[in-house]
Amino acid sequence: MLEMLRKINMSRAVRTMQELFPEEYDFYPRSWILPEEYQLFATQIRLIKEKDAAVNPTFIVKPDGGSQGDGIYLIRDPADLKLVVGSQAKQAVVQEYIPKPLLIDKLKFDIRLYVLIKSLEPLEIYIAKEGLTRFCTEPYQEPSQKNLTHVFMHLTNYSLNVHSGNFVHSDSQNTGSKRTLSSVLYRLAAKGVDIKRVWSDIIALVIKTVIAVVPELKVYHQADIPPGKPGPTCFQILGFDILLMKNLKPVLLEVNSNPSMRIEHEQEVAPGVFEFVPSPVDEEVKVGVIRDTLRLMDPFHKKPVTSSQDKSREDIQMDGDPDSRSPDENQPSLCLKQVYPKYTKQFNHLRLVERIASLFIRFLGVKGNMRLGPTAFRTFIRTCKLSSSNFTMASVDILYIDITRRWAAAAADSREAGMGLQAFVEAFFYLAGRRFRSLSLRGQVVSLLELCEAQLGPQSEDRRSLSCGRAPQPRAVKTQTPCLTYSQLASPAPQRRAASQDNRPLQTLKPRTLRASVEN
Ligand code: ADP
């Protein structure tokens, strides 16, 4: 999970989903991966500024392995990027900065929401009904060259703001620099905000994000726990960091794989004397998350009846929902609320990459393997009958080498040779484009999946019905995504992907995300 949710990996996973479902995945800010997409970033920004001199967007730069705001800075000019540390190129994500967040008491804040992944197969997701909000400690102003370095104004991290002289530790849940999410929502409701809508948008963001990362998680998972063998029961509590824009649209900032579960904070009780004192707000939120998680994961616990598709609703409900099942039938529903499979019907069509991952895993073969070798790739092509006189096995080999080499260059730290899932997804998109030129990218991918799954027979069908359901019928759209040629393939894959973000005007950005650890 830690690997998967690193900022670069997460950006890539969401970007793949943005290619397939641009409208559904508009909750993640446009992002570029450094250093490999530096040129692309610089060119795109130059073009935007040339087109309209009045536009002067701001960007936030986040180091790949960073957390708690460490190493984060804002820029307005690509020339201000710090690309190298010592002699090493710095791996980072540069992301469109959301200039107009929702403010409370003139302060920027973000939401920390706890999400339990109870199971990967079948996918089960629970969201904590109560969360935290973390406030900045300096009144917000839209970014300008003068205020770019004001971290207490722009970054909501607790770990940073706690050191500003203005941080307020409060025993009350609705004042201070850390408050409960419900207190903020009630306050918004009092101002006439439709908080049910906000909450259902947040649930949708969480489910979609999990759907984006599940395919690769399954690859990691099968490497440790091969299919057919009963694995250990595992689960993960994730910390989602979400920003509300002024127009109330939630934006995903990142996902932390190891969120802090501390319920106390350090306080200077006498000059120079520090003690840990209870933090009622943290306690209010986190104790419920842990308690419900333990109840749900208890191996002796009677398994609750899982929601089936026919119970899912058209609308995502907020609270008081009769379908909302308690983790323990004898206990009131305290905190964690199941959202998947409950809302399967609304989101199952998004699980396309997971079906590609099922194919990938099927051809991986050897236990513990996470990458496809050239022979396995050939076997995939042959078994699914994807070669022809126009696309010979020699072309298949060239495709394999080309894509694998570029992805190896992009992931400089990778020691394993072969084709990883993200590279395989790229190859799959390419093959789909060749075969079904007249369809949209999504239509191409759905069609190729159906073709492959039909060739592979019942095992694949079973897997699909178990975990993925059926995707919607492809819509015939005139070459919206042109079929790639080999020369296009020769441009770095990640660049092509970033380039596919081009069509969106910068300011309408509807964010997309990522990870962390410890107290944020
Ligand atoms: P870290 O893992 O270091 O905490 P985050 O991605 O959470 O990194 O970013 C740190 C803080 O920066 C966030 O809590 C948020 O306040 C602010 N932030 C991050 N991304 C954006 C963005 N795209 N637009 C506006 N603010 C952002």
PDB file of C-alpha atoms and ligand atoms in Angstrom, residues 7 29 60 62 66-70 72 95-98 108 110 134 154-157 241 243 253-254 256 515-516 520, ligand 1:
ATOM      1  CA  LYS A   7       2.679  10.479  -4.959  1.00  0.00           C
ATOM      2  CA  PRO A  29      -5.616  18.303  -9.904  1.00  0.00           C
ATOM      3  CA  ILE A  60       2.497  23.043  -5.895  1.00  0.00           C
ATOM      4  CA  LYS A  62       5.553  17.687  -3.786  1.00  0.00           C
ATOM      5  CA  GLY A  66       7.306  13.223   1.225  1.00  0.00           C
ATOM      6  CA  SER A  67       4.706  13.621   3.938  1.00  0.00           C
ATOM      7  CA  GLN A  68       3.632  16.200   6.518  1.00  0.00           C
ATOM      8  CA  GLY A  69       4.281  19.003   4.066  1.00  0.00           C
ATOM      9  CA  ASP A  70       8.024  18.265   3.966  1.00  0.00           C
ATOM     10  CA  ILE A  72       6.566  21.181  -0.519  1.00  0.00           C
ATOM     11  CA  GLN A  95       0.425  19.877  -9.478  1.00  0.00           C
ATOM     12  CA  GLU A  96      -1.998  22.603 -10.290  1.00  0.00           C
ATOM     13  CA  TYR A  97      -2.631  24.593  -7.107  1.00  0.00           C
ATOM     14  CA  ILE A  98      -6.292  25.088  -6.175  1.00  0.00           C
ATOM     15  CA  LYS A 108      -8.076  27.373   4.470  1.00  0.00           C
ATOM     16  CA  ASP A 110      -8.691  20.309   4.568  1.00  0.00           C
ATOM     17  CA  ARG A 134      -7.231  20.717   9.815  1.00  0.00           C
ATOM     18  CA  HIS A 154      -1.337  27.671   2.021  1.00  0.00           C
ATOM     19  CA  LEU A 155      -0.590  24.320   3.671  1.00  0.00           C
ATOM     20  CA  THR A 156      -3.055  22.766   6.066  1.00  0.00           C
ATOM     21  CA  ASN A 157      -0.667  20.173   7.562  1.00  0.00           C
ATOM     22  CA  ASP A 241      -6.853  14.219   2.472  1.00  0.00           C
ATOM     23  CA  LEU A 243      -9.890  19.888  -0.007  1.00  0.00           C
ATOM     24  CA  LEU A 253      -4.976  15.928  -2.319  1.00  0.00           C
ATOM     25  CA  GLU A 254      -3.483  12.609  -1.360  1.00  0.00           C
ATOM     26  CA  ASN A 256      -1.971   8.281   3.352  1.00  0.00           C
ATOM     27  CA  ARG A 515      -0.389   9.101   0.116  1.00  0.00           C
ATOM     28  CA  ALA A 516       1.367   9.762   3.543  1.00  0.00           C
ATOM     29  CA  ASN A 520      -0.189  15.085   8.849  1.00  0.00           C
TER      30      ASN A 520
HETATM   31  P1  ADP B   1       2.036  15.867   2.304  1.00  0.00           P
HETATM   32  O1  ADP B   1       2.032  14.399   2.084  1.00  0.00           O
HETATM   33  O2  ADP B   1       3.427  16.382   2.419  1.00  0.00           O
HETATM   34  O3  ADP B   1       1.142  16.297   3.422  1.00  0.00           O
HETATM   35  P2  ADP B   1      -0.028  16.903   0.536  1.00  0.00           P
HETATM   36  O4  ADP B   1      -0.268  16.481  -0.849  1.00  0.00           O
HETATM   37  O5  ADP B   1      -1.027  16.459   1.545  1.00  0.00           O
HETATM   38  O6  ADP B   1       1.453  16.481   0.953  1.00  0.00           O
HETATM   39  O7  ADP B   1       0.037  18.474   0.560  1.00  0.00           O
HETATM   40  C1  ADP B   1       0.274  19.204   1.753  1.00  0.00           C
HETATM   41  C2  ADP B   1      -0.746  20.319   1.893  1.00  0.00           C
HETATM   42  O8  ADP B   1      -0.642  21.204   0.778  1.00  0.00           O
HETATM   43  C3  ADP B   1      -2.183  19.842   1.870  1.00  0.00           C
HETATM   44  O9  ADP B   1      -2.588  19.453   3.149  1.00  0.00           O
HETATM   45  C4  ADP B   1      -2.910  21.053   1.363  1.00  0.00           C
HETATM   46  O10 ADP B   1      -3.167  21.988   2.380  1.00  0.00           O
HETATM   47  C5  ADP B   1      -1.918  21.681   0.403  1.00  0.00           C
HETATM   48  N1  ADP B   1      -2.148  21.234  -0.988  1.00  0.00           N
HETATM   49  C6  ADP B   1      -1.689  20.075  -1.543  1.00  0.00           C
HETATM   50  N2  ADP B   1      -2.022  19.989  -2.840  1.00  0.00           N
HETATM   51  C7  ADP B   1      -2.716  21.109  -3.126  1.00  0.00           C
HETATM   52  C8  ADP B   1      -3.322  21.612  -4.306  1.00  0.00           C
HETATM   53  N3  ADP B   1      -3.250  20.950  -5.464  1.00  0.00           N
HETATM   54  N4  ADP B   1      -3.947  22.805  -4.239  1.00  0.00           N
HETATM   55  C9  ADP B   1      -4.010  23.505  -3.069  1.00  0.00           C
HETATM   56  N5  ADP B   1      -3.450  23.086  -1.925  1.00  0.00           N
HETATM   57  C10 ADP B   1      -2.797  21.904  -1.937  1.00  0.00           C
END
